[in-house]
Coordinates of C-alpha atoms and ligand atoms in Angstrom, one line a residue:
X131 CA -167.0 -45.8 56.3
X132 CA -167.6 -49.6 57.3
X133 CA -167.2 -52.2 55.2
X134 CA -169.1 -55.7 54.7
X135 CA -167.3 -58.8 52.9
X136 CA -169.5 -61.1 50.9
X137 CA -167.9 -64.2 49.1
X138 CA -170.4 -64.3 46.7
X139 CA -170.9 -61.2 43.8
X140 CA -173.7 -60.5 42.4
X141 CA -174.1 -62.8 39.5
X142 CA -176.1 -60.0 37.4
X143 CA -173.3 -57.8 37.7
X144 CA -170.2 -60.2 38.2
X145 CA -167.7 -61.3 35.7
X146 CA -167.2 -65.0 35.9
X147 CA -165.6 -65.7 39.5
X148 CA -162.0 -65.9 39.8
X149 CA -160.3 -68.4 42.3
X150 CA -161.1 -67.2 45.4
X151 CA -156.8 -66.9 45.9
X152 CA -156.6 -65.1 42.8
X153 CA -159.5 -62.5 44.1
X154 CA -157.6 -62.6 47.6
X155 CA -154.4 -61.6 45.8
X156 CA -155.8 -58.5 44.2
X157 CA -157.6 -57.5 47.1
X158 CA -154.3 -57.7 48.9
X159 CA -152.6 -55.7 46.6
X160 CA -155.2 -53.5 46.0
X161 CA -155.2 -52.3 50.1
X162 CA -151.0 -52.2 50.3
X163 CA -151.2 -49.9 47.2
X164 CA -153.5 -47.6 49.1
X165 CA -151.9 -47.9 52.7
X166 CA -148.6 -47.6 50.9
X167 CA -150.4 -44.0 49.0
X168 CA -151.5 -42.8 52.7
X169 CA -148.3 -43.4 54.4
X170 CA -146.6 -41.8 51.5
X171 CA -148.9 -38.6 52.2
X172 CA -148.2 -39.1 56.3
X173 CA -144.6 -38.8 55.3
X174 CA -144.6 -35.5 54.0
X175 CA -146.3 -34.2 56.5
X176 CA -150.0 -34.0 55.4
X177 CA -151.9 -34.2 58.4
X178 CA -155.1 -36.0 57.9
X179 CA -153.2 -38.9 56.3
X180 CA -151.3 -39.4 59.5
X181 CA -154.4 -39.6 60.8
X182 CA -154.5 -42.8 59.5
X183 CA -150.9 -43.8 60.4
X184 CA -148.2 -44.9 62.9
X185 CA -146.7 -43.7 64.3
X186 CA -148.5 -39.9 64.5
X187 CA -151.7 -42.3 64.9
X188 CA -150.6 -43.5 68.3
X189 CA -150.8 -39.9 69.7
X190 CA -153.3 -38.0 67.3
X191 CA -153.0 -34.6 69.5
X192 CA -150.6 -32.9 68.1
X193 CA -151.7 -33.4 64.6
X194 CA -155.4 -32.2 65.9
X195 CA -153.5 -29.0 67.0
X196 CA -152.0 -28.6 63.6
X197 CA -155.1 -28.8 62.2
X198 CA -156.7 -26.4 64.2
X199 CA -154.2 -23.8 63.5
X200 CA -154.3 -24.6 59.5
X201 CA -157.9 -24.3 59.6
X202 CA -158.0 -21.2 61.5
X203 CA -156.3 -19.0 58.7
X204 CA -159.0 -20.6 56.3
X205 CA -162.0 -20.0 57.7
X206 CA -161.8 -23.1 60.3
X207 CA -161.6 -25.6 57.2
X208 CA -158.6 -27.5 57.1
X209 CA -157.5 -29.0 53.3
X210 CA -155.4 -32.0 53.0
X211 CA -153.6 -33.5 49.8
X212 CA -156.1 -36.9 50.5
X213 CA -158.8 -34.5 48.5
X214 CA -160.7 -34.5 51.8
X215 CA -161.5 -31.5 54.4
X216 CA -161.4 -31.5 58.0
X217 CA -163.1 -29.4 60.8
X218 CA -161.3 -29.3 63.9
X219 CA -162.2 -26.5 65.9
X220 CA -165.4 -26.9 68.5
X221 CA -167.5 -24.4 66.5
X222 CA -166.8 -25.6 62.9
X223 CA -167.2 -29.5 64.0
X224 CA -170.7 -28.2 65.9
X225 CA -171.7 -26.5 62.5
X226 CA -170.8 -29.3 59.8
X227 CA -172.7 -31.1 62.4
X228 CA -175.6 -29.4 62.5
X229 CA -176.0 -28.4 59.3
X230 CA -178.6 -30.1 57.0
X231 CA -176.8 -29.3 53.4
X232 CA -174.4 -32.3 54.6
X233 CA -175.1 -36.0 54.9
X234 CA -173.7 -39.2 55.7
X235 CA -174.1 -40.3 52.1
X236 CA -173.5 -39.0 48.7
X237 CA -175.8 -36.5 47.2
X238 CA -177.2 -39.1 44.8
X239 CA -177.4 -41.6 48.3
X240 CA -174.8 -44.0 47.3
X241 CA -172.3 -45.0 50.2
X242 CA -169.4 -42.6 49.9
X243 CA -166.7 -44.9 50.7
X244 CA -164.4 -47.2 48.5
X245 CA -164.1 -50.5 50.6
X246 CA -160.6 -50.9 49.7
X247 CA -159.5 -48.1 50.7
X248 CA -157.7 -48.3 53.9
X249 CA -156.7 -44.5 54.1
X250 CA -160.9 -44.3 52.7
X251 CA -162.1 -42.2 55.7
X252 CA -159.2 -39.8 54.7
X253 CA -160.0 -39.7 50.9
X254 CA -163.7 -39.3 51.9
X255 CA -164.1 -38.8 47.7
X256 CA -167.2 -40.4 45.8
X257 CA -167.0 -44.6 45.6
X258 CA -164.6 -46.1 43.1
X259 CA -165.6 -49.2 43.9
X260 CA -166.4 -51.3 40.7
X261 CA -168.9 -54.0 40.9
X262 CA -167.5 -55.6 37.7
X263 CA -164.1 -55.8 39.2
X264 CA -163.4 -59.7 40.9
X265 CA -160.7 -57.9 42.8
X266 CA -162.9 -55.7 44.9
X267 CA -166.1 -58.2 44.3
X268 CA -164.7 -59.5 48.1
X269 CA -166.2 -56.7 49.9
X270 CA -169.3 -54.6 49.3
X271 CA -170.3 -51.1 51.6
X272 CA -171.4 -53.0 55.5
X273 CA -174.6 -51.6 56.3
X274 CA -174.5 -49.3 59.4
X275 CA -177.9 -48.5 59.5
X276 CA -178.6 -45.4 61.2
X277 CA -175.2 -44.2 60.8
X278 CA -174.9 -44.6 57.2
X279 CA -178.3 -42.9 56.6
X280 CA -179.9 -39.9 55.5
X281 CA -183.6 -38.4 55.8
X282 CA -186.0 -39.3 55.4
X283 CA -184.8 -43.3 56.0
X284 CA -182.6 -42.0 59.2
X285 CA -185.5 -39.8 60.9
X286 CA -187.9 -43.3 60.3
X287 CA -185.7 -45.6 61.7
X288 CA -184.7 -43.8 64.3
X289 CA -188.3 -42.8 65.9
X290 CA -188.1 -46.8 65.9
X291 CA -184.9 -47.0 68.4
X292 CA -185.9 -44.0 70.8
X293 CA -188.2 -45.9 72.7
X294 CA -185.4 -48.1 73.8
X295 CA -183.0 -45.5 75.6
X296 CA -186.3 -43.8 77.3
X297 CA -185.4 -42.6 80.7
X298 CA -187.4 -44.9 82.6
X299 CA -185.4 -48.0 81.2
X300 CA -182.4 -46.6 82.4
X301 CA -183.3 -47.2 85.6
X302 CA -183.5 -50.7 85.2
X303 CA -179.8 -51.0 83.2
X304 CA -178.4 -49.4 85.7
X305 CA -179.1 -52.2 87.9
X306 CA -178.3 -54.1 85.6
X307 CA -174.7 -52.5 85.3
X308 CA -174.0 -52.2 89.4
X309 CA -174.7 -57.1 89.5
X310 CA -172.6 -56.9 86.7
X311 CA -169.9 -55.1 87.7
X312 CA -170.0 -56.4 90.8
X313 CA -169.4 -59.6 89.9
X314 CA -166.9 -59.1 87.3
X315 CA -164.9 -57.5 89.9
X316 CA -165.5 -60.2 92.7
X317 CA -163.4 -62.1 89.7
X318 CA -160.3 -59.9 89.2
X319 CA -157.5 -60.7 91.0
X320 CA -157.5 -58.8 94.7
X321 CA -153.4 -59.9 94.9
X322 CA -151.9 -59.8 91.5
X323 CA -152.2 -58.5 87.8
X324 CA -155.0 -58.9 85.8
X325 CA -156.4 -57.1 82.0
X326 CA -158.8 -54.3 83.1
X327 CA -160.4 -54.5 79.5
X328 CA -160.7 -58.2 79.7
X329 CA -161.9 -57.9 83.2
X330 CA -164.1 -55.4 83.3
X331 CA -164.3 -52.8 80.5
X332 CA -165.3 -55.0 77.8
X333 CA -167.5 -57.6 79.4
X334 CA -169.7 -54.8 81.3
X335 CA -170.9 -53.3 78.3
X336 CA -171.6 -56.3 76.8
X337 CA -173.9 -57.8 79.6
X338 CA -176.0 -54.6 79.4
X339 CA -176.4 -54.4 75.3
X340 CA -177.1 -57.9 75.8
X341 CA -180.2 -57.2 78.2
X342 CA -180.9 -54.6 76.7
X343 CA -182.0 -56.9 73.5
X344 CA -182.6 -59.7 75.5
X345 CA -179.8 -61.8 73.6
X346 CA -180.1 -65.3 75.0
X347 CA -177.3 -67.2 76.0
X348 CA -174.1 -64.5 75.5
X349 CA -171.1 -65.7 74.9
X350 CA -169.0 -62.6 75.8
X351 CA -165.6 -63.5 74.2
X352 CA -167.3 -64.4 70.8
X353 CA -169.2 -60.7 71.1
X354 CA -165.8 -58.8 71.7
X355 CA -164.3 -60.8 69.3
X356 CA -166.9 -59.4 66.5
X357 CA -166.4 -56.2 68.6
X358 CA -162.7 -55.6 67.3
X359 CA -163.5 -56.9 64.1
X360 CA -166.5 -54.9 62.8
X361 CA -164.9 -51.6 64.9
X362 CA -161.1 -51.7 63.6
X363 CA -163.5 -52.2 59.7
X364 CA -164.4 -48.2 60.8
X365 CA -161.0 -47.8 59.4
X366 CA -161.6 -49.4 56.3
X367 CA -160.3 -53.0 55.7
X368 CA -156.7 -53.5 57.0
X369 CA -156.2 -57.2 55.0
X370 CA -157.5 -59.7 53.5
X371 CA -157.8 -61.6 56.4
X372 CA -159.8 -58.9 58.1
X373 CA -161.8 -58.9 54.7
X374 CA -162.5 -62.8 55.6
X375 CA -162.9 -62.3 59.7
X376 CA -165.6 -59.3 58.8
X377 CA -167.1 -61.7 56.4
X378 CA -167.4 -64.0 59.0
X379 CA -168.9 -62.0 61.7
X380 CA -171.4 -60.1 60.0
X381 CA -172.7 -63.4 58.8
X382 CA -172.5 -64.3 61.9
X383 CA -174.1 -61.2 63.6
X384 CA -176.9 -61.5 61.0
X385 CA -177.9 -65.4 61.7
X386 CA -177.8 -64.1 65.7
X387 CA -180.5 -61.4 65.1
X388 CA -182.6 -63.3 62.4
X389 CA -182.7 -66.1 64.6
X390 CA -184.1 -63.7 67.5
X391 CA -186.5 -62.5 65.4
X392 CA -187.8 -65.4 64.4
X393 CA -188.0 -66.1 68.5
X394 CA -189.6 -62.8 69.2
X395 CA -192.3 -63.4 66.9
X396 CA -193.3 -66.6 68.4
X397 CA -193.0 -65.4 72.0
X398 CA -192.9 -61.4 72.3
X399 CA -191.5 -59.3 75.2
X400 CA -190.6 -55.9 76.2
X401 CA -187.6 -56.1 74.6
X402 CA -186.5 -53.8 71.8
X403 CA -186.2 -56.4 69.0
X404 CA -190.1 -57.2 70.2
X405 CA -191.2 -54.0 69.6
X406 CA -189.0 -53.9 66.2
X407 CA -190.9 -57.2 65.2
X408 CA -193.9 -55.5 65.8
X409 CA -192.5 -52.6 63.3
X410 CA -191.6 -55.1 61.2
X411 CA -195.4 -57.0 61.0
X412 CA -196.8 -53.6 60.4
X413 CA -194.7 -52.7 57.6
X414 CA -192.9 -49.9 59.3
X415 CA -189.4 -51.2 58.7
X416 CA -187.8 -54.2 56.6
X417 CA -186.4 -57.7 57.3
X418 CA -182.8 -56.1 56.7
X419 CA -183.3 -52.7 58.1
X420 CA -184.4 -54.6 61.5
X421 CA -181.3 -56.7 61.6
X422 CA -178.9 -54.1 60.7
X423 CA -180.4 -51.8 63.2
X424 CA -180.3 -54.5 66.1
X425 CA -176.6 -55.4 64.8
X426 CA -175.4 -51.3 64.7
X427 CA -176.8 -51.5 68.5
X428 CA -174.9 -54.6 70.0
X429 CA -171.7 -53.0 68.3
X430 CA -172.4 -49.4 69.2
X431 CA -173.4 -50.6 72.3
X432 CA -169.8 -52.1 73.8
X433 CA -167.0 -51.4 71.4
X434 CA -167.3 -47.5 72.3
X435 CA -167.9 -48.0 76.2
X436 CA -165.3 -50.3 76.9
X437 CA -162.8 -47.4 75.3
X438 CA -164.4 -45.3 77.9
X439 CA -163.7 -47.2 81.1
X440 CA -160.0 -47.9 79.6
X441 CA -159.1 -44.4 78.4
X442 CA -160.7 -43.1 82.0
X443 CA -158.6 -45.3 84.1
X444 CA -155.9 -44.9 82.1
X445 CA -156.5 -40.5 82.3
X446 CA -156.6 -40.8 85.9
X447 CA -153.4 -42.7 86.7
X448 CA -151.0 -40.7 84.5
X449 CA -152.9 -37.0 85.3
X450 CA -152.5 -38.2 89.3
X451 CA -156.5 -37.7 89.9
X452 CA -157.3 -41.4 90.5
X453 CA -156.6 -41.1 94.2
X454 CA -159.5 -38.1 94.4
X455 CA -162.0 -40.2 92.6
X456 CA -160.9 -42.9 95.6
X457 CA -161.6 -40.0 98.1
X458 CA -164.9 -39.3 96.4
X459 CA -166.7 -42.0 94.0
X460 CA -168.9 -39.7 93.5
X461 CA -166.7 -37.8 91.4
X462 CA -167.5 -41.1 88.8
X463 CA -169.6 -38.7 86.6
X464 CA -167.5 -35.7 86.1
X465 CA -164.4 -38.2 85.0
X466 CA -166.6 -40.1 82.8
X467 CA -167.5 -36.3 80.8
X468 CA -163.9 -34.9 81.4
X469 CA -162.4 -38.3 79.6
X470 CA -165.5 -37.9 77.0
X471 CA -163.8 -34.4 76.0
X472 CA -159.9 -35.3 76.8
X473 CA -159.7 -38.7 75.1
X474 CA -162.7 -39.7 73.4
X475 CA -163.2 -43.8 72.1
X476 CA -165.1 -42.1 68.8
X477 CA -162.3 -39.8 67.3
X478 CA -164.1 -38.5 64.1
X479 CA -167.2 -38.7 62.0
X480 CA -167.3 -37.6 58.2
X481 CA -169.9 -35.7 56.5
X482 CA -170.6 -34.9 52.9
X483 CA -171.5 -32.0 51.3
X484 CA -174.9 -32.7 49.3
X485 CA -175.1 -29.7 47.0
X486 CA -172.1 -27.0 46.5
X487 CA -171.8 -25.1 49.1
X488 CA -169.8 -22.2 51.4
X489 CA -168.3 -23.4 54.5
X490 CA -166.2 -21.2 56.2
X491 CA -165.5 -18.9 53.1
X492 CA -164.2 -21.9 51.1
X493 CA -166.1 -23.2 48.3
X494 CA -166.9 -27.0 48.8
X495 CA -168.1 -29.1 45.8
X496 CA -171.1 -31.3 45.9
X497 CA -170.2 -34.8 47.5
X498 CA -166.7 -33.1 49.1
X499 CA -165.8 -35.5 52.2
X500 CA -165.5 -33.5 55.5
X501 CA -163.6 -35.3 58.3
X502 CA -165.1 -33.8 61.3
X503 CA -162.9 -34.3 64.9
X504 CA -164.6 -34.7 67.8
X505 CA -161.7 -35.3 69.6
X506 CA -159.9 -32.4 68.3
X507 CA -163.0 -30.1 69.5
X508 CA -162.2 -31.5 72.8
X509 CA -158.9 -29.5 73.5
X510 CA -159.8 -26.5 71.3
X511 CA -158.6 -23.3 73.4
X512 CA -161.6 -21.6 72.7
X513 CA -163.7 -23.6 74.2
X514 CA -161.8 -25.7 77.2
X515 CA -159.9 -23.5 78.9
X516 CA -156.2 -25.4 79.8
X517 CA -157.6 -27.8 77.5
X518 CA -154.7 -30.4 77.6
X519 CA -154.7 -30.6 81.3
X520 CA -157.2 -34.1 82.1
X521 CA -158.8 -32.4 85.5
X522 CA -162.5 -33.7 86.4
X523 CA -163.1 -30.8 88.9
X524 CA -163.3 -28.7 85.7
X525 CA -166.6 -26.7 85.3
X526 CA -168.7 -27.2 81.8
X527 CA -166.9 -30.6 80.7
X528 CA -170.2 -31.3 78.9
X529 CA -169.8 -29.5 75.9
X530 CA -167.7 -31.6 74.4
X531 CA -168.9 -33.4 70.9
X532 CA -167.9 -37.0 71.9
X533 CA -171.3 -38.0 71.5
X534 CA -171.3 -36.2 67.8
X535 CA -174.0 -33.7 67.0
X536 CA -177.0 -32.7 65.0
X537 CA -179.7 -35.6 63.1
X538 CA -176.9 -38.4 64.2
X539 CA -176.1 -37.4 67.8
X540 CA -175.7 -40.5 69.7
X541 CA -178.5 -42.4 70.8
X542 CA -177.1 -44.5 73.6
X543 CA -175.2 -41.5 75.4
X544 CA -177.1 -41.6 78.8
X545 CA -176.6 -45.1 78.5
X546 CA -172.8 -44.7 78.0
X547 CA -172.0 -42.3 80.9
X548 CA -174.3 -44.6 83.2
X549 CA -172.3 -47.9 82.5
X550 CA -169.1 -45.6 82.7
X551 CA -170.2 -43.6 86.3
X552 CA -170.9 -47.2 87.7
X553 CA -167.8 -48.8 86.4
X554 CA -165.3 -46.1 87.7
X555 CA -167.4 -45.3 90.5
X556 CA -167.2 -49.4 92.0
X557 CA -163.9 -49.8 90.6
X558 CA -162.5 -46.9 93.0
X559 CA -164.3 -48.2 96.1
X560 CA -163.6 -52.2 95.4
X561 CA -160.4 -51.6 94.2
X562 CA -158.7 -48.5 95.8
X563 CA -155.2 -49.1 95.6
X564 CA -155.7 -50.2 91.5
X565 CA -152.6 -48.8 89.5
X566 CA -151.3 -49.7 86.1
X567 CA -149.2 -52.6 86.1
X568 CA -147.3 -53.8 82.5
X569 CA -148.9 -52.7 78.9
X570 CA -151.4 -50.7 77.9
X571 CA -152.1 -52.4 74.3
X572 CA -153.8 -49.6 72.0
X573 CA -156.3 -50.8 69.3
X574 CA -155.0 -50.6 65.9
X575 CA -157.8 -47.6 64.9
X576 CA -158.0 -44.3 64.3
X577 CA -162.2 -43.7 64.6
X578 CA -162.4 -46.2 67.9
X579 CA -159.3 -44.7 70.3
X580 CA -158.8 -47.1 73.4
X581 CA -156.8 -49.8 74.8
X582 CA -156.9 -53.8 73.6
X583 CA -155.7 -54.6 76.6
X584 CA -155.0 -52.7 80.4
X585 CA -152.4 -54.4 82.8
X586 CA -153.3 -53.1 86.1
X587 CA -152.9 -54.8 89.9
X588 CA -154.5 -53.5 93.2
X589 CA -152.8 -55.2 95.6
Ligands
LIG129 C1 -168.9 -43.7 75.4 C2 -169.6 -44.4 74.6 C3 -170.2 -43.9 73.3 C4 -169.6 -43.0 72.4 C5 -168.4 -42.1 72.6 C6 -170.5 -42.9 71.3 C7 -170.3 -42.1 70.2 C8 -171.2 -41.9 69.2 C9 -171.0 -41.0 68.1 C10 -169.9 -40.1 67.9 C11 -172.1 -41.2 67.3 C12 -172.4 -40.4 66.0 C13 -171.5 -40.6 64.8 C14 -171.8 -39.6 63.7 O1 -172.2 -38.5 64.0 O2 -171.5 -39.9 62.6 C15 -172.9 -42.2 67.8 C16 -174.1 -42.7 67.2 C17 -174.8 -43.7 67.7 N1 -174.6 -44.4 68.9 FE1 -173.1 -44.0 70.2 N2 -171.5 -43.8 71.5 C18 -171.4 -44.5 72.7 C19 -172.2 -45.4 73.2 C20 -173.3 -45.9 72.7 C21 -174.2 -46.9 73.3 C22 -174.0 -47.5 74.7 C23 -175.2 -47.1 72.4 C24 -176.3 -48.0 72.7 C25 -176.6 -49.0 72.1 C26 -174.9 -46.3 71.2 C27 -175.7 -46.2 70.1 C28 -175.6 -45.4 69.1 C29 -176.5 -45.3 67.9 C30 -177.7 -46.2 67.7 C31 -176.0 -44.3 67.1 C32 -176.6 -43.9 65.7 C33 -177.4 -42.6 65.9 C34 -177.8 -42.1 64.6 O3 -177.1 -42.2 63.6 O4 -178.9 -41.5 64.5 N3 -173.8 -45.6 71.4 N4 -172.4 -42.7 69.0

C-alpha cells in the first residue's frame, strides 16, 4: 500500500543507471498514465476509482452508500472495473477482517502493490513492478512493518509492541497529554484566528509518540512534515517529487531511529526502543525489523490522531453539538467514538485473498485485492441506526471498525481515544466560545481523511 523511494537499485538486478532526469521522466509519466486510467474509470462512474478521485474523493459518502447497495444484491461484495473488490457493509468488512484465508500480502508473501500505481490501492492486483525497469527502479515497496505483515512474522513482532500500550502506561501518557495540551493551548490565540491542526491537533500527538519512545530533542514541524509525506504515500505516490520527499524522509526517519538505538544500547531505559534493543541483542527481531517497527509507531502514532481531533471539532460545529460538549466535557469520550464511526482519519484497509475462496457467494481468486471500508461500516443502516446523523448521545457508538479488526486491529487505540478525550475535553473548557473561522484545508488522501489545516477563533 506504502511506498519507499530509494535512489540507488539494486546493482544485481539493475540495468545500467539512467540519468536520474531521464528515470524522473518515466516515473512521471508512468504515475499520470495511471492517475489519468483511474480518473478515466471515476468518470464513468465506477465507484471505487472515485475513491481515489476529486472531486467524489472530497465527500466519499455517497459513493460508500452506493457501494453498500451494489454489494448487497451480491452477497455484500461489491465488484469494480479496477479488478479489485470492496466490502462495505459492517458485517462483510468485520468478516474479511476476521478471516484468516486473507492477508495483508500476497499468497506467495510478496508486497501486493505496484509502487507506481497511484489508483494502486484500487487495483489491489498482484505487483507489476519490474526490478529491471530504470523507470520504476526510483521507488521500491516502503516497509510498514506490522501492517504489511503476515503470520507468523506479524504475531512475532507484534508480542514485541504490546508491552508498550499496557494499561498501566496509559496512565502516565495521559499526563503526559493533559501538560501538553495545556500548554499548546496557553499558546493559541485567546482574541483572534489561529490553525487548530497546527495549534493543537498535530503537535499533541506528536509530544506523546515522542515520549512514548523517548525521542530526544523533537522537532515537531520536521515530524509532521514526514507525517504528510509518508501518510499521503498510503495512497500511492502522487509525483515525482513526492517519490523524492518520501525518499527523503524515510532516510531520514531511519538515521533517527538507528541513531536511538545505538543510544539505547549504551544507556537503556524503560522506553520501548530499550526493550526492542533488548529484543534485538537476543536475536528476537532484526536491525531493520526494529527500525521499521519504531518508524510505523511515530507515524501511526500522530498522522491518524491529529485527523481525529480535526474531524471531531469539525463534526461538532456543523452537527450544532459543540455547545453540549461545552455544557458537559465530560461528553469528550462519546464524541471521540461517535467521530471514530461518522468520519473516521483511517478510511479503508485492503486484504488479499491467500487461496481461492467463497466470500459472500462470489468466487474470489487467489491473491484477489479486497478494499475493505471502515468508514463505510460506519453509516451502514444495519448497524447505526440514523446513521448519517453525527449525535454523541447515541448509545453503542463503539462498534464501529475505525480501529480495523481481526490479527491487525489497532494497537494504539486506547491510546488514540485518550489523546482525543483530553484534547476535546480541555479544548471545550479553555476555549468555549471556539467556532470555525476561514478554511478547513482537507488532506489530499483517500486512506488518511482529515483536515491540513482548521481556521477556527474563540474570541
Ligand atoms: C484515531 C487514531 C487511530 C486510528 C483511527 C487508527 C487506525 C488504525 C487502523 C485502521 C489500523 C489497522 C489497519 C489494517 O487493518 O490494515 C491500525 C493499526 C495500527 N495502529 Fe492505529 N490508529 C490510530 C492511532 C494509533 C496510535 C496512537 C498508535 C500508536 C502508536 C497506533 C499504532 C498502530 C499500529 C502499531 C498498528 C499496526 C497493528 C498491526 O498491524 O498489528 N495507531 N490503526
Amino acid at each position: 500500500m506504502t511506498t519507499r523511494t530509494t535512489d540507488e537499485a539494486d546493482p544485481r538486478t539493475a540495468p545500467s543507471p539512467l540519468p536520474r532526469w531521464r528515470a524522473d521522466l518515466r516515473l512521471g509519466s508512468r504515475i499520470v498514465a495511471m492517475r489519468a486510467g483511474g480518473l478515466a474509470l471515476a468518470v464513468r462512474g465506477d465507484p471505487v476509482a472515485r475513491l481515489m478521485h476529486r472531486p467524489w474523493r472530497l465527500d466519499p459518502y455517497p459513493t460508500y452508500a452506493r457501494l453498500r447497495a451494489a454489494g448487497e444484491a451480491s452477497g455484500g461484495v461489491a465488484r469494480s472495473r479496477t479488478g479489485i473488490r470492496a466490502v462495505a457493509t459492517h458485517e462483510a468488512c468485520t468478516a474479511v477482517l476476521r478471516d484468516r484465508r486473507f492477508g495483508v500480502r500476497l499468497a506467495d508473501g510478496r508486497m501486493p502493490f505496484d509502487p507506481t500505481d497511484d489508483a494502486s490501492t484500487a487495483s489491489g492486483g498482484p505487483s507489476n513492478h519490474d526490478p529491471t525497469d530504470p523507470g520504476t527502479a526510483l521507488i521500491e515497496p516502503i516497509d510498514l512493518s506490522l501492517l504489511g505483515l503476515d503470520a507468523p512474522d506479524h504475531t512475532r513482532l507484534r508480542r514485541l509492541a504490546q508491552p508498550t500500550f499496557a494499561p498501566k502506561r496509559l496512565a502516565q501518557y495521559r499526563e503526559t497529554a493533559r501538560a501538553v495540551t495545556g500548554r499548546l493551548l496557553d499558546g493559541a490565540p485567546a482574541d483572534g484566528p489561529f490553525d487548530l491542526v497546527s495549534a493543537l491537533a498535530a503537535p499533541l500527538p506528536i509530544s506523546v509518540i515522542s515520549e512514548l519512545l523517548a525521542i530526544p530533542d523533537v522537532d515537531t514541524p520536521r515530524f509532521a512534515a514526514w507525517g504528510r509525506v509518508v501518510g499521503a504515500a498510503l495512497d500511492g505516490v502522487r509525483s515525482v517529487r513526492h517519490a523524492h520527499a518520501l525518499s527523503r524522509a524515510t532516510a531520514d526517519l531511519r538515521a533517527l531511529f538507528a541513531d536511538l538505538v545505538e543510544r539505547r544500547r549504551a544507556d537503556p531505559g524503560e522506553d520501548v526502543i530499550s526493550q526492542l534493543v533488548h529484543a534485538l541483542d537476543e536475536g528476537t527481531l532484526t536491525l531493520d525489523e526494529l527500525v521499521s517497527l519504531a518508524q510505523l509507531l511515530l507515524i501511526a502514532g500522530f498522522e491518524t490522531t491529529t485527523n481525529l481531533v480535526g474531524n471531531a471539532a469539525r463534526a461538532l460545529h456543523t452537527s450544532g453539538t459543540w455547545d453540549d460538549l461545552v455544557a458537559d466535557p465530560g461528553l469528550a469520550a462519546a464524541v471521540v467514538e461517535e467521530t471514530l464511526r461518522w468520519d473516521p482519519p483511517v478510511q479503508l484497509t485492503a486484504r488479499f485473498a491467500h487461496s481461492d475462496v467463497e466470500l459472500g457467494g462470489q468466487r474470489l481468486r487467489r491473491d484477489t485485492g479486497v478494499l475493505v471500508l471502515l468508514a463505510s461500516a460506519g453509516r451502514d443502516p444495519a448497524a447505526h441506526p440514523d446513521p448519517d446523523r453525527f449525535d454523541p448521545h447515541r448509545e453503542q457508538a463503539t462498534t464501529h471498525l475505525a480501529f480495523s479488526g481481526g490479527a491487525h486491529y489497532c494497537l494504539g487505540a486506547a491510546l488514540a481515544r485518550m489523546e482525543g478525550e483530553v484534547a476535546l475535553e480541555m479544548l471545550a473548557e479553555r476555549r468555549p466560545r471556539l467556532r470555525p473561522a476561514g478554511r478547513f484545508v482537507p488532506r489530499v488522501a483517500t486512506v488518511l481523511r482529515g483536515p491540513r489545516r482548521f481556521g477556527v477563533r474563540a474570541d
